[in-house]
CSV table of C-alpha atoms and ligand atoms in Angstrom, one decimal:
chain,number,residue,atom,x,y,z
A,1,MET,CA,92.5,69.3,99.5
A,2,ASN,CA,89.8,66.7,98.8
A,3,ASN,CA,88.0,67.7,95.5
A,4,THR,CA,84.4,66.6,96.3
A,5,PHE,CA,84.7,68.2,99.5
A,6,THR,CA,85.8,71.5,98.0
A,7,GLU,CA,83.0,71.3,95.4
A,8,ASN,CA,80.5,70.8,98.2
A,9,LYS,CA,81.9,73.7,100.1
A,10,LEU,CA,81.9,75.8,97.0
A,11,SER,CA,78.3,75.2,96.2
A,12,ASN,CA,77.4,76.0,99.9
A,13,LEU,CA,79.3,79.1,99.7
A,14,LYS,CA,78.0,80.2,96.3
A,15,SER,CA,75.7,82.9,97.5
A,16,GLU,CA,77.2,83.4,100.9
A,17,LYS,CA,79.1,86.5,101.9
A,18,LEU,CA,82.8,86.2,101.1
A,19,ASP,CA,84.8,85.4,104.2
A,20,TRP,CA,88.0,87.5,103.7
A,21,GLU,CA,89.8,85.7,106.6
A,22,ILE,CA,89.6,82.4,104.7
A,23,VAL,CA,90.9,83.9,101.5
A,24,ARG,CA,93.8,85.3,103.6
A,25,ALA,CA,94.5,81.9,105.0
A,26,ASP,CA,94.4,80.4,101.5
A,27,MET,CA,96.8,83.1,100.1
A,28,LYS,CA,99.2,82.5,102.9
A,29,ASN,CA,99.1,78.7,102.2
A,30,LYS,CA,99.5,79.2,98.6
A,31,LEU,CA,102.1,81.9,98.3
A,32,GLY,CA,104.0,81.2,101.5
A,33,VAL,CA,104.5,83.0,104.7
A,34,ASP,CA,107.3,85.4,103.4
A,35,ILE,CA,105.2,86.7,100.5
A,36,TYR,CA,102.2,87.0,102.7
A,37,GLU,CA,103.9,88.9,105.5
A,38,SER,CA,105.8,91.2,103.2
A,39,TRP,CA,103.1,92.1,100.9
A,40,LEU,CA,99.6,90.4,101.1
A,41,LYS,CA,99.0,91.1,104.8
A,42,LYS,CA,98.7,94.8,103.8
A,43,ILE,CA,95.5,94.2,101.9
A,44,VAL,CA,92.4,95.3,103.7
A,45,PHE,CA,89.0,94.0,102.5
A,46,VAL,CA,86.7,96.9,101.9
A,47,GLU,CA,83.6,95.7,100.1
A,48,GLU,CA,82.2,93.0,98.1
A,49,PHE,CA,79.9,93.4,95.1
A,50,HIS,CA,78.2,90.9,92.9
A,51,ASN,CA,81.1,89.9,90.8
A,52,TYR,CA,84.0,91.9,92.1
A,53,VAL,CA,85.6,93.0,95.3
A,54,LEU,CA,87.1,96.2,96.4
A,55,LEU,CA,90.3,95.9,98.5
A,56,SER,CA,92.6,98.6,99.9
A,57,VAL,CA,96.3,98.8,100.3
A,58,PRO,CA,98.3,101.5,102.0
A,59,THR,CA,100.6,102.6,99.1
A,60,ARG,CA,100.6,102.8,95.4
A,61,PHE,CA,103.9,100.9,95.3
A,62,ILE,CA,102.3,98.0,97.2
A,63,ARG,CA,99.3,98.0,94.9
A,64,ASP,CA,101.5,97.9,91.8
A,65,TRP,CA,103.7,95.2,93.2
A,66,ILE,CA,100.8,93.2,94.2
A,67,THR,CA,98.9,93.6,91.0
A,68,SER,CA,101.9,92.8,88.8
A,69,ARG,CA,102.8,89.7,90.6
A,70,TYR,CA,100.1,88.2,92.7
A,71,LEU,CA,96.8,89.3,91.3
A,72,ASP,CA,96.1,86.0,89.5
A,73,GLN,CA,96.6,84.0,92.6
A,74,ILE,CA,94.6,86.4,94.7
A,75,LEU,CA,91.8,86.2,92.3
A,76,GLN,CA,92.0,82.4,92.3
A,77,SER,CA,91.8,82.3,96.1
A,78,LEU,CA,88.8,84.6,95.9
A,79,LYS,CA,87.1,82.5,93.3
A,80,ASN,CA,87.7,79.4,95.4
A,81,HIS,CA,85.3,80.9,97.9
A,82,LYS,CA,83.0,82.8,95.7
A,83,ARG,CA,82.8,81.7,92.1
A,84,GLU,CA,81.1,84.8,90.8
A,85,ILE,CA,84.1,87.1,91.5
A,86,ILE,CA,85.8,88.0,88.2
A,87,ARG,CA,87.9,90.9,89.1
A,88,ILE,CA,89.6,92.9,92.0
A,89,GLU,CA,89.8,96.5,92.4
A,90,PHE,CA,92.3,98.3,94.6
A,91,LYS,CA,92.0,101.6,96.3
A,92,ILE,CA,94.9,103.3,98.1
A,93,ASP,CA,94.1,104.1,101.7
A,94,SER,CA,96.9,105.6,103.8
A,95,GLN,CA,94.8,105.2,106.9
A,96,ASN,CA,95.6,101.6,106.8
A,97,LEU,CA,99.3,102.3,107.0
A,98,LYS,CA,100.0,100.4,110.2
A,99,ASN,CA,98.9,96.8,110.4
A,100,GLN,CA,96.2,96.2,112.9
A,101,GLN,CA,97.9,93.1,114.5
A,102,GLY,CA,95.7,92.9,117.4
A,103,ASP,CA,92.3,93.2,115.4
A,104,GLU,CA,93.8,90.7,113.1
A,105,ASN,CA,94.5,88.0,115.5
A,106,LEU,CA,91.1,88.6,117.1
A,107,ASN,CA,89.4,88.2,113.7
A,108,GLN,CA,91.3,85.0,113.0
A,109,LEU,CA,90.2,83.8,116.3
A,110,LYS,CA,86.6,84.5,115.7
A,111,LYS,CA,86.8,82.9,112.3
A,112,LYS,CA,88.7,80.0,113.4
A,113,GLU,CA,86.1,77.4,112.6
A,114,ASN,CA,85.8,78.5,109.1
A,115,ILE,CA,89.3,77.8,108.4
A,116,SER,CA,88.7,74.1,109.0
A,117,PHE,CA,88.3,73.0,105.5
A,118,ILE,CA,91.4,74.6,104.3
A,119,ARG,CA,93.7,72.9,106.7
A,120,GLU,CA,92.1,69.6,107.5
A,121,SER,CA,95.1,67.5,108.1
A,122,SER,CA,96.6,67.4,111.6
A,123,LEU,CA,100.1,67.3,110.0
A,124,GLN,CA,99.6,70.8,108.7
A,125,TYR,CA,99.5,72.5,112.0
A,126,ASN,CA,102.3,70.6,113.5
A,127,ARG,CA,104.7,71.7,110.9
A,128,ILE,CA,108.2,72.7,112.0
A,129,ASP,CA,109.8,75.2,109.6
A,130,PRO,CA,113.4,74.1,108.9
A,131,ASN,CA,114.3,77.6,108.0
A,132,LYS,CA,113.9,79.0,111.5
A,133,THR,CA,116.5,77.4,113.6
A,134,PHE,CA,118.9,78.5,116.4
A,135,GLU,CA,121.4,78.9,113.7
A,136,ASN,CA,119.7,81.7,112.0
A,137,PHE,CA,118.5,83.3,115.1
A,138,VAL,CA,120.5,86.6,115.6
A,139,THR,CA,121.0,87.5,119.2
A,140,GLY,CA,121.4,90.9,121.0
A,141,SER,CA,120.8,92.2,124.4
A,142,SER,CA,117.0,92.1,123.9
A,143,ASN,CA,116.6,88.5,123.2
A,144,LYS,CA,119.8,86.8,124.5
A,145,LEU,CA,118.2,85.4,127.7
A,146,ALA,CA,115.3,83.9,125.8
A,147,PHE,CA,117.7,82.4,123.2
A,148,GLU,CA,120.0,80.9,125.9
A,149,ALA,CA,117.0,79.5,127.9
A,150,SER,CA,115.6,77.9,124.7
A,151,LEU,CA,118.9,76.5,123.8
A,152,LYS,CA,119.2,74.9,127.3
A,153,VAL,CA,115.8,73.3,127.0
A,154,SER,CA,116.8,71.8,123.7
A,155,GLU,CA,120.0,70.5,125.0
A,156,ASN,CA,118.3,68.9,127.9
A,157,VAL,CA,120.3,70.9,130.4
A,158,SER,CA,117.4,72.9,131.8
A,159,ASN,CA,115.4,71.8,134.8
A,160,TYR,CA,112.9,74.5,134.2
A,161,ASN,CA,109.5,73.3,133.1
A,162,PRO,CA,107.8,75.0,131.6
A,163,LEU,CA,109.7,77.5,129.8
A,164,TYR,CA,107.6,80.6,129.2
A,165,ILE,CA,108.7,83.2,126.6
A,166,TYR,CA,106.9,86.4,126.1
A,167,GLY,CA,107.3,89.6,124.1
A,168,GLY,CA,105.4,91.8,121.6
A,169,VAL,CA,104.4,90.9,118.0
A,170,GLY,CA,107.2,90.0,115.5
A,171,MET,CA,109.9,89.7,118.3
A,172,GLY,CA,110.9,86.1,117.5
A,173,LYS,CA,108.9,84.1,119.8
A,174,THR,CA,107.6,81.7,117.2
A,175,HIS,CA,111.1,81.4,115.7
A,176,LEU,CA,112.5,80.3,119.1
A,177,LEU,CA,109.7,77.7,119.7
A,178,ASN,CA,110.3,76.4,116.2
A,179,SER,CA,114.0,76.2,116.9
A,180,ILE,CA,113.5,74.2,120.0
A,181,GLY,CA,111.0,71.9,118.2
A,182,PHE,CA,113.5,71.4,115.3
A,183,GLU,CA,116.2,70.3,117.7
A,184,LEU,CA,114.2,68.2,119.9
A,185,LYS,CA,112.3,66.3,117.2
A,186,LYS,CA,115.5,64.5,116.3
A,187,ASN,CA,115.0,62.3,119.3
A,188,ASN,CA,111.5,63.0,120.6
A,189,THR,CA,108.0,63.3,119.8
A,190,VAL,CA,107.2,66.9,119.5
A,191,MET,CA,103.9,68.7,119.3
A,192,PHE,CA,104.1,72.3,118.0
A,193,ILE,CA,100.8,74.1,118.0
A,194,SER,CA,99.3,77.6,118.5
A,195,ALA,CA,96.8,78.1,121.3
A,196,GLU,CA,94.3,78.9,118.5
A,197,ARG,CA,94.8,75.5,116.8
A,198,PHE,CA,94.8,73.8,120.1
A,199,MET,CA,91.4,75.4,120.8
A,200,TYR,CA,90.1,74.6,117.3
A,201,GLN,CA,91.2,71.0,117.5
A,202,PHE,CA,89.6,70.9,121.0
A,203,VAL,CA,86.2,72.1,119.8
A,204,LYS,CA,86.3,69.8,116.8
A,205,SER,CA,87.1,66.8,118.9
A,206,ILE,CA,84.2,67.6,121.2
A,207,LYS,CA,81.8,68.1,118.2
A,208,SER,CA,82.9,64.7,116.7
A,209,ASN,CA,83.0,62.9,120.1
A,210,ASP,CA,86.6,62.3,119.7
A,211,MET,CA,87.8,63.6,123.0
A,212,VAL,CA,89.6,60.4,123.8
A,213,LYS,CA,91.7,60.7,120.8
A,214,PHE,CA,92.4,64.4,121.5
A,215,LYS,CA,93.7,63.6,124.9
A,216,GLU,CA,95.8,60.8,123.7
A,217,TYR,CA,97.3,62.8,121.0
A,218,PHE,CA,98.5,65.7,123.3
A,219,ARG,CA,99.3,63.6,126.3
A,220,ASN,CA,101.6,61.2,124.6
A,221,THR,CA,104.1,63.8,123.4
A,222,ASN,CA,107.6,64.2,124.9
A,223,VAL,CA,107.5,67.9,124.0
A,224,LEU,CA,104.7,70.3,123.8
A,225,LEU,CA,105.2,73.7,122.4
A,226,ILE,CA,102.2,76.1,122.6
A,227,ASP,CA,102.5,79.4,120.8
A,228,ASP,CA,100.5,82.5,121.7
A,229,ILE,CA,98.8,81.1,124.8
A,230,GLN,CA,97.1,84.5,125.4
A,231,PHE,CA,94.4,83.3,122.9
A,232,MET,CA,93.2,80.8,125.3
A,233,ASN,CA,91.5,83.6,127.3
A,234,GLY,CA,88.0,83.2,128.4
A,235,LYS,CA,87.7,79.6,127.0
A,236,GLU,CA,86.9,77.8,130.2
A,237,ALA,CA,86.4,74.3,129.0
A,238,MET,CA,89.5,74.5,126.9
A,239,GLN,CA,91.5,75.9,129.8
A,240,GLU,CA,90.3,73.0,131.9
A,241,GLU,CA,91.5,70.6,129.3
A,242,PHE,CA,94.8,72.3,128.9
A,243,PHE,CA,95.3,72.4,132.7
A,244,HIS,CA,95.0,68.5,132.8
A,245,THR,CA,97.1,68.0,129.7
A,246,PHE,CA,99.7,70.2,131.3
A,247,ASN,CA,99.7,68.2,134.5
A,248,ALA,CA,99.8,64.9,132.8
A,249,LEU,CA,102.8,65.9,130.7
A,250,LYS,CA,104.6,67.3,133.6
A,251,GLU,CA,104.0,64.2,135.5
A,252,LYS,CA,105.6,62.0,132.8
A,253,GLY,CA,108.6,64.3,132.4
A,254,SER,CA,107.6,65.9,129.2
A,255,LYS,CA,108.8,69.4,128.4
A,256,ILE,CA,106.4,72.2,128.0
A,257,ILE,CA,107.4,75.5,126.2
A,258,VAL,CA,104.9,78.3,126.0
A,259,SER,CA,104.8,81.6,124.3
A,260,ALA,CA,102.6,84.7,125.0
A,261,ASP,CA,102.5,88.3,124.3
A,262,ARG,CA,102.7,89.2,128.0
A,263,PRO,CA,104.0,87.8,131.3
A,264,PRO,CA,101.9,85.2,133.1
A,265,ASN,CA,100.5,87.4,135.8
A,266,ARG,CA,99.1,89.8,133.1
A,267,LEU,CA,97.3,87.2,131.1
A,268,SER,CA,93.7,88.1,131.3
A,269,ARG,CA,90.9,85.7,131.7
A,270,ILE,CA,93.1,82.8,132.2
A,271,GLN,CA,92.6,80.6,135.3
A,272,GLU,CA,94.8,81.5,138.2
A,273,ARG,CA,96.1,77.9,138.6
A,274,ILE,CA,97.3,77.9,135.0
A,275,LYS,CA,99.1,81.3,135.4
A,276,SER,CA,100.7,79.9,138.6
A,277,ARG,CA,101.9,76.8,136.7
A,278,PHE,CA,103.5,79.2,134.1
A,279,SER,CA,105.1,81.4,136.7
A,280,GLY,CA,106.5,78.3,138.4
A,281,GLY,CA,108.9,77.6,135.5
A,282,LEU,CA,111.3,79.9,133.9
A,283,VAL,CA,109.8,83.1,132.5
A,284,VAL,CA,112.0,85.1,130.0
A,285,ASP,CA,111.1,88.0,127.8
A,286,ILE,CA,112.1,89.3,124.5
A,287,GLN,CA,112.3,93.1,124.3
A,288,LYS,CA,112.2,95.3,121.2
A,289,PRO,CA,115.4,95.0,119.3
A,290,ASP,CA,117.8,97.8,119.8
A,291,TYR,CA,119.8,99.4,117.1
A,292,GLU,CA,122.8,97.0,117.5
A,293,LEU,CA,120.6,93.9,117.0
A,294,ARG,CA,118.7,95.5,114.1
A,295,LYS,CA,121.9,96.3,112.4
A,296,LYS,CA,123.3,92.7,112.9
A,297,ILE,CA,120.2,91.3,111.4
A,298,VAL,CA,120.2,93.6,108.4
A,299,SER,CA,123.9,93.1,107.8
A,300,LYS,CA,123.6,89.3,108.0
A,301,LYS,CA,120.7,89.2,105.6
A,302,ILE,CA,122.3,91.6,103.2
A,303,GLU,CA,125.5,89.7,103.3
A,304,GLU,CA,123.7,86.5,102.4
A,305,PHE,CA,121.9,88.3,99.6
A,306,ASN,CA,125.1,89.9,98.2
A,307,ASN,CA,126.8,86.5,98.2
A,308,LEU,CA,123.9,84.7,96.6
A,309,TYR,CA,123.6,87.3,93.8
A,310,SER,CA,127.1,88.0,92.8
A,311,ASP,CA,126.0,89.4,89.6
A,312,GLY,CA,126.6,93.1,90.4
A,313,VAL,CA,123.4,93.9,92.4
A,314,LYS,CA,124.8,95.1,95.6
A,315,ILE,CA,122.9,96.6,98.4
A,316,SER,CA,124.8,99.6,99.7
A,317,LYS,CA,125.8,100.4,103.3
A,318,GLU,CA,123.7,103.4,103.0
A,319,ILE,CA,120.5,101.4,102.6
A,320,GLU,CA,121.7,99.0,105.3
A,321,ASP,CA,122.1,101.9,107.7
A,322,PHE,CA,118.8,103.4,106.6
A,323,ILE,CA,116.8,100.2,107.3
A,324,SER,CA,118.6,99.5,110.6
A,325,LYS,CA,117.8,103.0,111.8
A,326,GLU,CA,114.3,103.5,110.6
A,327,ILE,CA,112.6,100.1,110.9
A,328,THR,CA,112.3,99.9,114.7
A,329,ALA,CA,108.8,98.4,115.4
A,330,SER,CA,109.8,94.7,115.4
A,331,ILE,CA,112.1,92.1,113.8
A,332,ARG,CA,109.3,90.9,111.7
A,333,GLU,CA,108.9,94.4,110.1
A,334,LEU,CA,112.7,94.5,109.7
A,335,VAL,CA,112.7,91.2,107.9
A,336,GLY,CA,109.8,92.3,105.8
A,337,ALA,CA,111.6,95.5,104.8
A,338,ILE,CA,114.7,93.6,103.8
A,339,ASN,CA,112.7,91.2,101.8
A,340,ARG,CA,111.2,94.0,99.9
A,341,ILE,CA,114.6,95.6,99.1
A,342,PHE,CA,115.6,92.2,97.9
A,343,SER,CA,112.4,91.7,95.7
A,344,PHE,CA,113.0,95.1,94.1
A,345,SER,CA,116.6,94.3,93.4
A,346,ARG,CA,115.8,91.0,91.9
A,347,ILE,CA,113.1,92.3,89.7
A,348,TYR,CA,114.8,95.5,88.4
A,349,THR,CA,118.3,93.9,88.6
A,350,LYS,CA,119.5,96.9,90.5
A,351,ALA,CA,119.4,97.7,94.2
A,352,PRO,CA,117.1,100.6,95.1
A,353,ASN,CA,118.7,103.8,96.0
A,354,LEU,CA,117.7,105.8,99.1
A,355,SER,CA,114.8,107.6,97.6
A,356,GLU,CA,113.4,104.4,96.0
A,357,SER,CA,113.8,102.6,99.3
A,358,LYS,CA,111.7,105.3,101.0
A,359,VAL,CA,109.0,104.7,98.6
A,360,ILE,CA,109.2,100.9,98.8
A,361,LEU,CA,109.1,101.0,102.6
A,362,LYS,CA,106.8,104.0,103.1
A,363,ASP,CA,104.2,102.0,105.0
A,364,LEU,CA,106.8,100.8,107.4
A,365,LEU,CA,108.5,104.2,108.1
A,366,ASN,CA,107.2,106.3,110.9
A,367,LEU,CA,106.3,109.0,108.5
A,368,ASN,CA,102.9,110.7,108.2
A,369,GLU,CA,101.6,110.6,104.7
A,370,ASN,CA,98.8,112.8,105.5
A,371,LYS,CA,101.2,115.7,105.5
A,372,VAL,CA,101.2,115.5,101.7
A,373,THR,CA,98.7,118.1,100.5
A,374,ILE,CA,98.4,119.8,97.0
A,375,ASP,CA,99.5,123.0,98.5
A,376,LEU,CA,102.7,121.5,99.8
A,377,ILE,CA,103.3,119.8,96.4
A,378,GLN,CA,102.8,123.2,94.5
A,379,THR,CA,104.9,125.1,96.9
A,380,LEU,CA,107.9,122.8,96.7
A,381,VAL,CA,107.6,122.5,92.9
A,382,CYS,CA,107.5,126.2,92.6
A,383,LYS,CA,110.4,126.7,94.8
A,384,PHE,CA,112.4,124.0,93.0
A,385,PHE,CA,111.8,125.7,89.6
A,386,LYS,CA,112.0,129.2,90.9
A,387,ILE,CA,108.6,130.3,89.7
A,388,SER,CA,105.8,131.8,91.7
A,389,LYS,CA,102.6,130.0,92.5
A,390,ASN,CA,100.6,132.5,90.5
A,391,GLU,CA,102.6,131.7,87.5
A,392,MET,CA,102.2,128.0,88.0
A,393,LEU,CA,98.4,128.4,88.3
A,394,SER,CA,98.1,130.8,85.5
A,395,SER,CA,97.0,129.8,82.0
A,396,ARG,CA,100.2,131.1,80.4
A,397,ARG,CA,101.9,128.5,78.2
A,398,SER,CA,105.5,129.5,78.3
A,399,ARG,CA,107.7,126.5,78.3
A,400,TYR,CA,109.3,127.5,81.6
A,401,LEU,CA,105.9,127.3,83.3
A,402,VAL,CA,104.4,124.4,81.5
A,403,ARG,CA,106.8,121.7,82.6
A,404,PRO,CA,106.8,122.7,86.3
A,405,ARG,CA,103.0,122.7,86.2
A,406,GLN,CA,102.9,119.2,84.6
A,407,ILE,CA,105.3,118.0,87.2
A,408,GLY,CA,103.2,119.4,89.9
A,409,ILE,CA,100.1,117.6,88.5
A,410,TYR,CA,102.2,114.4,88.0
A,411,LEU,CA,103.4,114.4,91.7
A,412,THR,CA,99.9,115.1,92.9
A,413,LYS,CA,98.5,112.2,91.1
A,414,ILE,CA,101.1,109.8,92.4
A,415,LEU,CA,101.6,111.2,96.0
A,416,THR,CA,98.0,111.8,96.9
A,417,ALA,CA,94.7,109.9,96.6
A,418,LYS,CA,93.1,112.9,94.8
A,419,SER,CA,90.9,112.1,91.7
A,420,LEU,CA,91.6,113.6,88.3
A,421,PRO,CA,88.8,116.1,88.6
A,422,GLU,CA,89.9,117.1,92.1
A,423,ILE,CA,93.4,117.7,90.9
A,424,GLY,CA,92.1,119.6,87.9
A,425,ARG,CA,90.1,122.0,90.3
A,426,GLU,CA,93.3,122.6,92.3
A,427,PHE,CA,95.3,123.6,89.3
A,428,SER,CA,92.9,126.5,88.4
A,429,ASN,CA,90.0,124.5,87.3
A,430,ARG,CA,91.8,122.6,84.5
A,431,ASP,CA,89.9,119.9,82.7
A,432,HIS,CA,90.6,116.3,83.7
A,433,THR,CA,91.9,115.4,80.2
A,434,THR,CA,94.6,118.1,80.7
A,435,ILE,CA,95.5,116.4,84.0
A,436,ILE,CA,95.7,113.0,82.3
A,437,HIS,CA,97.9,114.7,79.4
A,438,SER,CA,100.2,116.1,81.9
A,439,VAL,CA,100.7,112.9,83.8
A,440,LYS,CA,101.4,111.0,80.5
A,441,THR,CA,103.8,113.7,79.3
A,442,ILE,CA,105.8,113.4,82.5
A,443,GLU,CA,105.8,109.6,82.5
A,444,LYS,CA,107.1,109.6,78.9
A,445,LEU,CA,109.8,112.1,79.7
A,446,LYS,CA,111.0,110.1,82.6
A,447,GLU,CA,111.7,107.2,80.2
A,448,LYS,CA,114.1,109.1,78.2
A,449,ASP,CA,115.3,111.9,80.2
A,450,PRO,CA,117.5,111.1,83.3
A,451,THR,CA,117.4,114.6,84.5
A,452,MET,CA,113.7,114.4,84.7
A,453,VAL,CA,114.0,111.3,86.8
A,454,GLU,CA,116.4,112.9,89.0
A,455,ASN,CA,114.3,116.1,89.5
A,456,ILE,CA,111.1,114.0,90.2
A,457,ASN,CA,113.0,111.9,92.7
A,458,LYS,CA,114.4,115.0,94.5
A,459,LEU,CA,111.0,116.6,94.6
A,460,LYS,CA,109.4,113.3,95.9
A,461,ASN,CA,112.0,113.2,98.6
A,462,GLN,CA,111.3,116.7,99.6
A,463,ILE,CA,107.5,116.3,99.5
A,464,LEU,CA,107.3,112.9,101.3
A,465,TYR,CA,110.2,113.2,103.9
A,466,ASN,CA,110.6,117.0,104.2
A,467,ASN,CA,114.1,116.2,102.9
A,468,THR,CA,115.8,119.1,101.2
A,469,GLU,CA,119.2,117.6,100.9
A,470,ASP,CA,120.2,116.0,97.6
A,471,GLU,CA,120.2,112.3,98.4
A,472,ILE,CA,120.3,110.7,95.1
B,1,ADP,P1,106.7,86.5,117.0
B,1,ADP,O1,106.3,85.0,117.1
B,1,ADP,O2,107.3,87.0,118.3
B,1,ADP,O3,105.6,87.4,116.6
B,1,ADP,P2,108.4,85.6,114.9
B,1,ADP,O4,109.1,84.5,115.6
B,1,ADP,O5,107.2,85.1,114.0
B,1,ADP,O6,107.8,86.7,115.9
B,1,ADP,O7,109.4,86.5,114.1
B,1,ADP,C1,109.0,87.3,113.0
B,1,ADP,C2,110.0,87.2,111.9
B,1,ADP,O8,111.3,87.7,112.3
B,1,ADP,C3,110.3,85.8,111.4
B,1,ADP,O9,110.5,85.8,110.1
B,1,ADP,C4,111.6,85.4,112.2
B,1,ADP,O10,112.2,84.4,111.6
B,1,ADP,C5,112.3,86.8,112.2
B,1,ADP,N1,113.1,86.8,113.4
B,1,ADP,C6,112.7,87.1,114.7
B,1,ADP,N2,113.7,87.2,115.5
B,1,ADP,C7,114.9,87.0,114.8
B,1,ADP,C8,116.2,86.9,115.1
B,1,ADP,N3,116.7,87.2,116.4
B,1,ADP,N4,117.1,86.6,114.2
B,1,ADP,C9,116.6,86.3,112.9
B,1,ADP,N5,115.3,86.5,112.6
B,1,ADP,C10,114.5,86.7,113.5
B,2,MG,MG1,104.5,84.2,116.8
């Protein structure tokens, strides 16, 4: 990025409100899509103060992971856009468990103009990712048709033009478009752009009186790949331009490949004539991955990982099954989940066991965190140590009561969002210093006592997942 430009922008922004979308885009650029998708996307902006910001993440594990690895870079990204920021605070908000993809896309759309100074170069948005190719696209019944149609287009054996691929978020549409681009760019000029970028480029060209160049740019390509076309909705002027671009390209025999989150006839606020052009080509969909496909993807990734790190860290079949069974929403979430397991394995030089995996993936699992109440924790801890609740909450200091009490307090601290005084109140009005002491005692014991670790894990499993089997 041009320095003087950045400086100017910075002084302009000095007292402006922080634009979180820009910071996100910046983090994504800096740390890469994988880290962003797996970790940073979970961060929700809460509030901005004079010299710090409050962010929230869905689980403690994610907070700890982010703060121990990416905090500096996040802070730097924030500082780039607001100099005064000197620290970041995180809160855990389990309400944010599921990502709000729709809102997010909408937000990005709204903020599109602000992203301009981050990604100035036209090269940047026409980048084809060499890691997303046909070769590493795993097929199953839900995506086979889309895969084969894409392959045919890239082998020049398809007469269908355009090819229209649709499906939900994270199903592999962009991966397929990228694969087509990757193949075809060997012998063609290829333009790969999201509808958002197309729109941004369009608006920018109008503002700078550069429409001639814009038209030339898009109409001279042999292959036009447009991702997420649904974002064109309502933008009449742009649709007009797109329609003419489309016709011009088709006339000269260029290939057009489009992706969207829904079939052509269900696109809202898109001109009928455009929809009918889309319907006139080949329309294929990608469905949610079934168990077979998920299993295939997980096995493949784990096999690659196990081969790469032949130093003893092996991800077990049990974990493989667990992920394939439980992460069902999309392939993106599936890949994200596997990456987390890998990250954990690399950092701790051991593969996570089932209980650890559940904690790592908690926000991706369809489990309701709100079920965790202090009462539930106390009940399960008492049952586990065979004491009564009255005994646990009493002030008696017998050893057989003190430990379970401390464990109950510790688990409440780590599994709920309750503050120390709140926890104190729930444990018979104990002082918050007693609560801190209990937490520290258990943390210390965990370091040297494997039985303690095991008991805590078992209890965690029971509390979080209603799981009374011995899983560890
Ligand atoms: P979409 O564009 O439909 O939202 P993406 O193409 O971005 O989804 O896919 C999300 C993630 O999942 C990417 O990392 C992609 O590489 C991966 N992915 C999707 N489908 C497959 C597949 N069939 N095989 C391997 N990886 C896949
Ligand atoms: Mg996509």
